[in-house]
Coordinates of N, CA and C and ligand atoms in Angstrom, one line a residue:
X92 N -41.9 -0.8 -11.5 CA -41.3 -1.1 -10.2 C -40.4 -2.4 -10.4
X93 N -39.3 -2.4 -9.8 CA -38.4 -3.6 -9.9 C -38.1 -4.0 -8.5
X94 N -38.0 -5.4 -8.3 CA -37.7 -5.9 -7.0 C -36.3 -6.7 -7.1
X95 N -35.5 -6.4 -6.2 CA -34.2 -7.1 -6.2 C -34.3 -8.4 -5.4
X96 N -34.5 -9.5 -6.1 CA -34.6 -10.8 -5.4 C -33.2 -11.1 -4.9
X97 N -33.1 -11.6 -3.6 CA -31.8 -11.9 -3.1 C -31.0 -13.0 -3.9
X98 N -31.8 -13.9 -4.6 CA -31.1 -15.0 -5.4 C -31.0 -14.6 -6.8
X99 N -31.9 -13.9 -7.4 CA -31.9 -13.6 -8.9 C -31.4 -12.3 -9.3
X100 N -31.3 -11.3 -8.3 CA -31.0 -10.0 -8.7 C -32.2 -9.2 -9.0
X101 N -32.0 -8.0 -9.5 CA -33.1 -7.1 -9.8 C -33.9 -7.6 -11.0
X102 N -35.3 -7.7 -10.8 CA -36.2 -8.2 -11.8 C -37.4 -7.3 -11.9
X103 N -38.1 -7.5 -13.0 CA -39.3 -6.7 -13.2 C -40.4 -7.2 -12.3
X104 N -41.3 -6.3 -11.9 CA -42.4 -6.6 -11.0 C -43.3 -7.7 -11.5
X105 N -43.4 -7.8 -12.8 CA -44.3 -8.8 -13.4 C -43.9 -10.3 -13.1
X106 N -42.6 -10.5 -12.7 CA -42.2 -11.8 -12.3 C -42.7 -12.2 -10.9
X107 N -43.2 -11.3 -10.2 CA -43.6 -11.6 -8.8 C -45.1 -11.5 -8.6
X108 N -45.6 -12.1 -7.6 CA -47.0 -12.0 -7.2 C -47.1 -11.6 -5.7
X109 N -47.9 -10.5 -5.5 CA -48.1 -10.0 -4.2 C -49.0 -11.0 -3.4
X110 N -48.6 -11.3 -2.2 CA -49.3 -12.3 -1.4 C -49.8 -11.8 -0.1
X111 N -49.8 -10.5 0.1 CA -50.4 -9.9 1.3 C -49.4 -9.4 2.3
X112 N -49.9 -9.0 3.4 CA -49.0 -8.5 4.5 C -48.1 -9.6 5.1
X113 N -46.9 -9.3 5.4 CA -46.0 -10.3 6.0 C -46.5 -10.8 7.4
X114 N -47.6 -10.2 7.8 CA -48.2 -10.6 9.1 C -48.5 -12.2 9.0
X115 N -48.7 -12.7 7.8 CA -49.0 -14.1 7.6 C -47.9 -15.0 8.2
X116 N -46.7 -14.4 8.4 CA -45.6 -15.2 8.9 C -45.7 -15.4 10.5
X117 N -46.6 -14.5 11.1 CA -46.7 -14.6 12.5 C -48.0 -15.4 12.9
X118 N -47.9 -16.7 12.6 CA -49.0 -17.7 12.8 C -49.3 -17.8 14.3
X119 N -50.6 -17.6 14.7 CA -51.0 -17.7 16.1 C -50.8 -19.2 16.6
X120 N -50.6 -19.3 17.9 CA -50.5 -20.6 18.5 C -51.9 -21.3 18.5
X121 N -51.9 -22.5 18.8 CA -53.2 -23.3 18.9 C -54.0 -22.7 20.0
X122 N -53.4 -22.2 21.0 CA -54.1 -21.7 22.2 C -54.6 -20.2 22.0
X123 N -54.4 -19.6 20.8 CA -54.7 -18.2 20.6 C -56.2 -18.1 20.7
X124 N -56.6 -16.9 21.1 CA -58.1 -16.6 21.2 C -58.7 -16.4 19.8
X125 N -60.0 -16.4 19.8 CA -60.8 -16.2 18.6 C -60.5 -14.8 18.0
X126 N -60.3 -13.8 18.9 CA -60.0 -12.5 18.4 C -58.6 -12.5 17.7
X127 N -57.6 -13.2 18.3 CA -56.3 -13.3 17.7 C -56.4 -13.9 16.3
X128 N -57.2 -15.0 16.2 CA -57.3 -15.7 14.9 C -58.1 -14.8 13.9
X129 N -59.1 -14.1 14.4 CA -59.8 -13.1 13.5 C -58.8 -12.1 13.0
X130 N -58.0 -11.5 13.9 CA -57.0 -10.5 13.4 C -56.1 -11.1 12.4
X131 N -55.6 -12.3 12.6 CA -54.6 -13.0 11.8 C -55.2 -13.2 10.4
X132 N -56.5 -13.7 10.4 CA -57.1 -14.1 9.1 C -57.7 -13.0 8.3
X133 N -58.3 -12.0 9.0 CA -59.2 -11.1 8.3 C -58.8 -9.6 8.5
X134 N -58.3 -9.2 9.7 CA -58.2 -7.8 9.9 C -56.8 -7.3 9.6
X135 N -56.8 -6.2 8.8 CA -55.5 -5.7 8.4 C -55.5 -4.2 8.6
X136 N -54.3 -3.6 9.0 CA -54.1 -2.2 9.0 C -53.9 -1.8 7.6
X137 N -54.0 -0.5 7.3 CA -53.7 0.0 6.0 C -52.8 1.2 6.1
X138 N -51.5 1.0 6.6 CA -50.7 2.1 7.0 C -50.1 2.8 5.8
X139 N -49.9 4.1 6.0 CA -49.2 4.9 5.0 C -47.7 5.0 5.4
X140 N -46.8 4.4 4.6 CA -45.4 4.4 5.0 C -44.9 3.0 4.8
X141 N -43.8 2.7 5.5 CA -43.1 1.4 5.3 C -44.0 0.2 5.8
X142 N -44.1 -0.8 5.0 CA -44.9 -2.0 5.4 C -44.1 -3.2 4.9
X143 N -44.3 -4.3 5.6 CA -43.6 -5.6 5.2 C -44.6 -6.4 4.5
X144 N -44.3 -6.9 3.3 CA -45.2 -7.6 2.4 C -44.6 -8.9 2.0
X145 N -45.4 -9.9 1.7 CA -45.0 -11.2 1.2 C -45.1 -11.1 -0.4
X146 N -44.1 -11.5 -1.1 CA -44.1 -11.6 -2.5 C -43.5 -13.0 -2.9
X147 N -44.1 -13.5 -4.0 CA -43.6 -14.8 -4.5 C -43.0 -14.6 -5.9
X148 N -41.8 -15.1 -6.0 CA -41.0 -15.0 -7.3 C -41.3 -16.2 -8.2
X149 N -42.6 -16.2 -8.7 CA -43.0 -17.3 -9.4 C -42.4 -17.5 -10.8
X150 N -42.0 -16.4 -11.4 CA -41.3 -16.5 -12.8 C -39.8 -16.5 -12.6
X151 N -39.3 -16.8 -11.4 CA -37.9 -16.8 -11.2 C -37.5 -18.0 -10.4
X152 N -37.0 -17.8 -9.2 CA -36.5 -18.9 -8.3 C -37.5 -19.5 -7.5
X153 N -38.8 -19.1 -7.5 CA -39.9 -19.5 -6.7 C -39.7 -19.4 -5.2
X154 N -39.0 -18.3 -4.9 CA -38.7 -18.0 -3.5 C -39.9 -17.1 -2.9
X155 N -40.2 -17.3 -1.7 CA -41.0 -16.3 -1.0 C -40.1 -15.3 -0.4
X156 N -40.6 -14.0 -0.6 CA -39.8 -12.9 -0.1 C -40.6 -12.0 0.8
X157 N -39.9 -11.3 1.7 CA -40.4 -10.3 2.5 C -39.9 -9.0 2.0
X158 N -40.8 -8.2 1.4 CA -40.4 -6.9 0.8 C -40.8 -5.8 1.7
X159 N -39.9 -4.9 2.2 CA -40.3 -3.7 2.9 C -40.5 -2.6 2.0
X160 N -41.7 -2.1 1.8 CA -42.0 -1.1 0.8 C -42.8 0.1 1.5
X161 N -42.4 1.3 1.0 CA -43.1 2.5 1.5 C -44.4 2.6 0.6
X162 N -45.6 2.5 1.2 CA -46.8 2.5 0.5 C -47.2 3.9 -0.1
X163 N -46.5 4.9 0.4 CA -46.7 6.3 -0.1 C -45.9 6.5 -1.3
X164 N -44.6 6.2 -1.3 CA -43.7 6.5 -2.4 C -43.4 5.3 -3.3
X165 N -43.8 4.1 -2.8 CA -43.5 2.8 -3.5 C -42.1 2.4 -3.5
X166 N -41.2 3.2 -2.8 CA -39.8 2.8 -2.7 C -39.7 1.5 -1.9
X167 N -38.8 0.6 -2.5 CA -38.5 -0.6 -1.8 C -37.3 -0.4 -0.9
X168 N -37.5 -0.7 0.4 CA -36.5 -0.4 1.4 C -35.6 -1.6 1.7
X169 N -36.2 -2.8 1.5 CA -35.4 -4.0 1.8 C -36.1 -5.2 1.2
X170 N -35.3 -6.2 0.8 CA -35.9 -7.5 0.3 C -35.1 -8.6 1.0
X171 N -35.8 -9.6 1.5 CA -35.1 -10.7 2.1 C -35.9 -12.0 1.9
X172 N -35.2 -13.1 1.9 CA -36.0 -14.4 1.8 C -36.8 -14.5 3.0
X173 N -38.1 -15.0 2.8 CA -39.0 -15.1 3.9 C -38.5 -16.1 5.0
X174 N -37.8 -17.1 4.5 CA -37.3 -18.1 5.5 C -36.3 -17.5 6.4
X175 N -35.7 -16.4 6.0 CA -34.7 -15.7 6.9 C -35.3 -14.5 7.7
X176 N -36.5 -14.2 7.3 CA -37.1 -13.0 7.9 C -37.6 -13.2 9.3
X177 N -37.5 -12.2 10.2 CA -38.1 -12.3 11.5 C -39.6 -12.2 11.3
X178 N -40.3 -12.8 12.3 CA -41.8 -12.6 12.2 C -42.1 -11.2 12.2
X179 N -43.0 -10.9 11.3 CA -43.4 -9.4 11.1 C -44.7 -9.1 11.7
X180 N -44.9 -7.9 12.2 CA -46.1 -7.5 12.7 C -47.0 -6.8 11.7
X181 N -46.4 -6.5 10.5 CA -47.2 -6.0 9.4 C -46.3 -5.4 8.4
Ligands
LIG285 ZN1 -35.7 -15.0 -7.3

């Protein structure tokens, strides 16, 4: 699998580290309930189909990326810098 980093271009998967669902960008407010924090920290869906994921380009530009990937086909549908990504629900 290859990932097209917006800054470096298309690179081998081994240059990147998977860092979990992009849900991590949707940080709860301080007033959030315990259930909201539990969902944020521990509970994840496991959808079949397009998902938004955080990847770190550690062997390249050290950017955090949001990769939209189909978990069934592994096709990468979009890659954007995390700092430009809208908050993701998963
Ligand atoms: Zn890069």
